[in-house]
XYZ file of C-alpha atoms in Angstrom:
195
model
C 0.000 0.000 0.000
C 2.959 2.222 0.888
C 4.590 1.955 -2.605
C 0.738 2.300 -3.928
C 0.717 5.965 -2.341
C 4.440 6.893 -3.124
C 3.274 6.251 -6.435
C 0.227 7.601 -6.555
C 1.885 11.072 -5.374
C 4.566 10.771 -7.933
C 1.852 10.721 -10.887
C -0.094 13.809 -9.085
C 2.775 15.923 -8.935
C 3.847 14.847 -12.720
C 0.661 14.867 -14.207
C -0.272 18.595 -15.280
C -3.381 19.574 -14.658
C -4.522 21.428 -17.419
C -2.849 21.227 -20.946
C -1.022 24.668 -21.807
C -3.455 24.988 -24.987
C -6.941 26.005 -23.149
C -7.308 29.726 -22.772
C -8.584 31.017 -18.884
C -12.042 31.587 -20.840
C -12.245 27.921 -21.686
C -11.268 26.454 -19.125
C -13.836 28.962 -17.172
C -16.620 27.892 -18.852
C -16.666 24.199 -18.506
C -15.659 24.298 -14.524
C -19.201 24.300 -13.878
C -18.952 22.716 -10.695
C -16.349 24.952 -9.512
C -18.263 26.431 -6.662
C -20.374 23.429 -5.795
C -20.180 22.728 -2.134
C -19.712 18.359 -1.482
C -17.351 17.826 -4.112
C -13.205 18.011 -3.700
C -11.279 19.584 -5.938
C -10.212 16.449 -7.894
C -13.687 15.590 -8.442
C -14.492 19.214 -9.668
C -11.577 18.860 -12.110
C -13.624 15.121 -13.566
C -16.215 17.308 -14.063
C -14.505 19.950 -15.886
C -12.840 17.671 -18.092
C -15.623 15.969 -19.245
C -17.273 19.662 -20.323
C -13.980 20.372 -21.416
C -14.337 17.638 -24.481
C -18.170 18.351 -25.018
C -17.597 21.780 -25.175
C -14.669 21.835 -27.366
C -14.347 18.180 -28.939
C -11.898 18.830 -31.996
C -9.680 21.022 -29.348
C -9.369 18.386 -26.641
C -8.493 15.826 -29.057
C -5.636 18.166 -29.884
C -4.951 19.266 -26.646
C -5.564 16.491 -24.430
C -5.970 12.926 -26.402
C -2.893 13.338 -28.860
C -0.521 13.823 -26.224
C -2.155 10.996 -23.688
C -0.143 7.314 -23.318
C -2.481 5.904 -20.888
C -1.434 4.935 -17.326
C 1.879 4.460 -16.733
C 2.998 1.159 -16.163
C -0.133 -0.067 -17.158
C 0.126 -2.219 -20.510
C -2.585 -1.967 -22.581
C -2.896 -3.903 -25.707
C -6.250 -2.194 -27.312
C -5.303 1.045 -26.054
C -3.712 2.722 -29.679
C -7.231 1.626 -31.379
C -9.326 2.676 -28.981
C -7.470 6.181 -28.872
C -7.465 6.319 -32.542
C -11.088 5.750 -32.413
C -11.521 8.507 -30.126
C -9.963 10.889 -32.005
C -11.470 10.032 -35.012
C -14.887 10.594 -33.315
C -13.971 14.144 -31.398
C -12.724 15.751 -34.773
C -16.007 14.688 -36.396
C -18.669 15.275 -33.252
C -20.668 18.351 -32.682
C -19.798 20.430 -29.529
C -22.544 20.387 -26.760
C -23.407 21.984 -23.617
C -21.843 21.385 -20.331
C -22.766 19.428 -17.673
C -24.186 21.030 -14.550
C -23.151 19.572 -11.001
C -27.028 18.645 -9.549
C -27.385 17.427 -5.812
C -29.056 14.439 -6.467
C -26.449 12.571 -8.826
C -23.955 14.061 -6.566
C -25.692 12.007 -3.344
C -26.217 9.143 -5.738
C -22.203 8.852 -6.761
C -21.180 9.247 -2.583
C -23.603 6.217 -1.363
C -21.895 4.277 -4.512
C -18.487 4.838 -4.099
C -18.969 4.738 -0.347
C -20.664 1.092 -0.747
C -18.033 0.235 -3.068
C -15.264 1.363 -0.848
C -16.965 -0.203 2.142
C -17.197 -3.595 1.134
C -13.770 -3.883 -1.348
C -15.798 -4.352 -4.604
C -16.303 -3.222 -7.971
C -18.413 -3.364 -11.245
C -22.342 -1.555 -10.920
C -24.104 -3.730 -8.969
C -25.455 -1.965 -6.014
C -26.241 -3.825 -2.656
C -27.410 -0.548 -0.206
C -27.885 2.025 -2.419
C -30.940 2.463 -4.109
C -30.944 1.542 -8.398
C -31.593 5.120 -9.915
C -31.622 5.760 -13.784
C -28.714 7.311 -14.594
C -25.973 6.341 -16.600
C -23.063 5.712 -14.639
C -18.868 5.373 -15.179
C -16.517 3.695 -12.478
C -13.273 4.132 -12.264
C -10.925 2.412 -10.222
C -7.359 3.299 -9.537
C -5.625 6.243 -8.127
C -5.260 9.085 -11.012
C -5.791 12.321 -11.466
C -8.758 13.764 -12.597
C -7.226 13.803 -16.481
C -6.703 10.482 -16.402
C -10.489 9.133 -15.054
C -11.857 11.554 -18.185
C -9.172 10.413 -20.845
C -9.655 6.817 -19.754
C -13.555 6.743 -19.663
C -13.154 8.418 -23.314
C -10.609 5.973 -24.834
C -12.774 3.382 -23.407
C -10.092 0.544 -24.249
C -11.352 -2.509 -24.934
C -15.348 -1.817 -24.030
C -16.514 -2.679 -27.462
C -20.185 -1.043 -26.528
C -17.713 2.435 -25.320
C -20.534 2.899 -22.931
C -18.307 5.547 -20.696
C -17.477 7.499 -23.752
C -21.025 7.907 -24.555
C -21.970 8.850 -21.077
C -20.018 11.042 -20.730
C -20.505 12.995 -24.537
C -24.283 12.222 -24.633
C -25.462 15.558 -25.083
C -29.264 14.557 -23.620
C -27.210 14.472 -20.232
C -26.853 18.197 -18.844
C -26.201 16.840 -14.857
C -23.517 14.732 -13.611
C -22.641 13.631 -9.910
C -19.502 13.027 -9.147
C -17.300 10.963 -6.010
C -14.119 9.435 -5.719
C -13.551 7.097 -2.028
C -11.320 5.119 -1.526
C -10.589 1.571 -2.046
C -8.440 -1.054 -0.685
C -7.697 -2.767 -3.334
C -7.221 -0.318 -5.599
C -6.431 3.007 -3.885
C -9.413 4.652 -4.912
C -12.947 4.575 -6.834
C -14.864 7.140 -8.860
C -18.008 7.011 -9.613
C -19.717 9.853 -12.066
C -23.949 9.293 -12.210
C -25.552 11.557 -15.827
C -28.910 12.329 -15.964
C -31.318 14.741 -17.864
């Protein structure tokens, strides 16, 4: 666990947080959860980086995608595909509007990733919290907030890219958002969409 964390911090204090390329106005408009009481700053930055990509899709392919090798370490056979396949479907997708943090997905995503850290587990099946409707993504690993977005768009090797199209379905205009943590895996985060 100790080498988990060293690691962990080595990644947060290499990984930069915002690519050089998005202007102050940008970046401005798609931190719409910036002053949303509940959520931590990482999991204001998920939220921002998903908007991010709707907002701007041709921009974040160029800013953000192109110049993202997954998790390091991490070997991923699928991965080149998948990210080609992303980028290929940014520089051809309309832009849409943000999401809004809403209170509701936001409670929703803490009893989740609070079950989920609770009892060790992962995948969507819920055991104390109640079954809603939205569309969900899980994440689970320690990364920055970059990496949950990039790696719910690229998607590798979920043929169905289900957290790609949560996440740039532009029906959705709410997200929750809440990252626990997780013994076997540092942490969890789990994002909720709705209408």
């Amino acid at each position: 666990m100790k080498s988990l964390l060293l690691v962990t911090i080595f990644f947060l204090l290499t990984e930069p947080l915002f690519s050089q390329e998005w202007t102050d106005e940008e970046k401005e408009s798609a931190n719409t959860a910036q002053d949303i009481a509940g959520l931590n700053s990482v999991e204001k930055e998920v939220i921002m980086y998903i908007n991010l990509c709707r907002m701007y899709p041709e921009s974040f392919a160029d800013n953000e995608v192109e110049t993202y090798n997954g998790i390091p370490g991490i070997k991923d056979k699928a991965f080149k595909k998948y990210k080609a396949s992303l980028l290929k479907d940014l520089r051809n997708r309309e832009a849409c509007d943000p999401l809004e943090a809403a209170k509701p997905l936001i409670d929703d995503a803490k009893c989740f990733a609070n079950e989920l850290s609770k009892s060790n587990r992962v995948g969507h099946k819920r055991s104390i919290c109640r079954e809603r409707k939205y569309a969900e993504c899980l994440s689970f690993g320690s990364m920055t907030a970059r990496q949950i977005v990039l790696e719910w768009l690229i998607d590798s090797g979920i043929a169905t890219l289900g957290h790609r199209k949560n996440c740039l379905n532009s029906n959705y205009n709410r997200s929750g958002i809440s990252i626990a943590p997780h013994a076997s895996y540092g942490s969890c985060a789990v994002a909720e969409f709705g209408e």
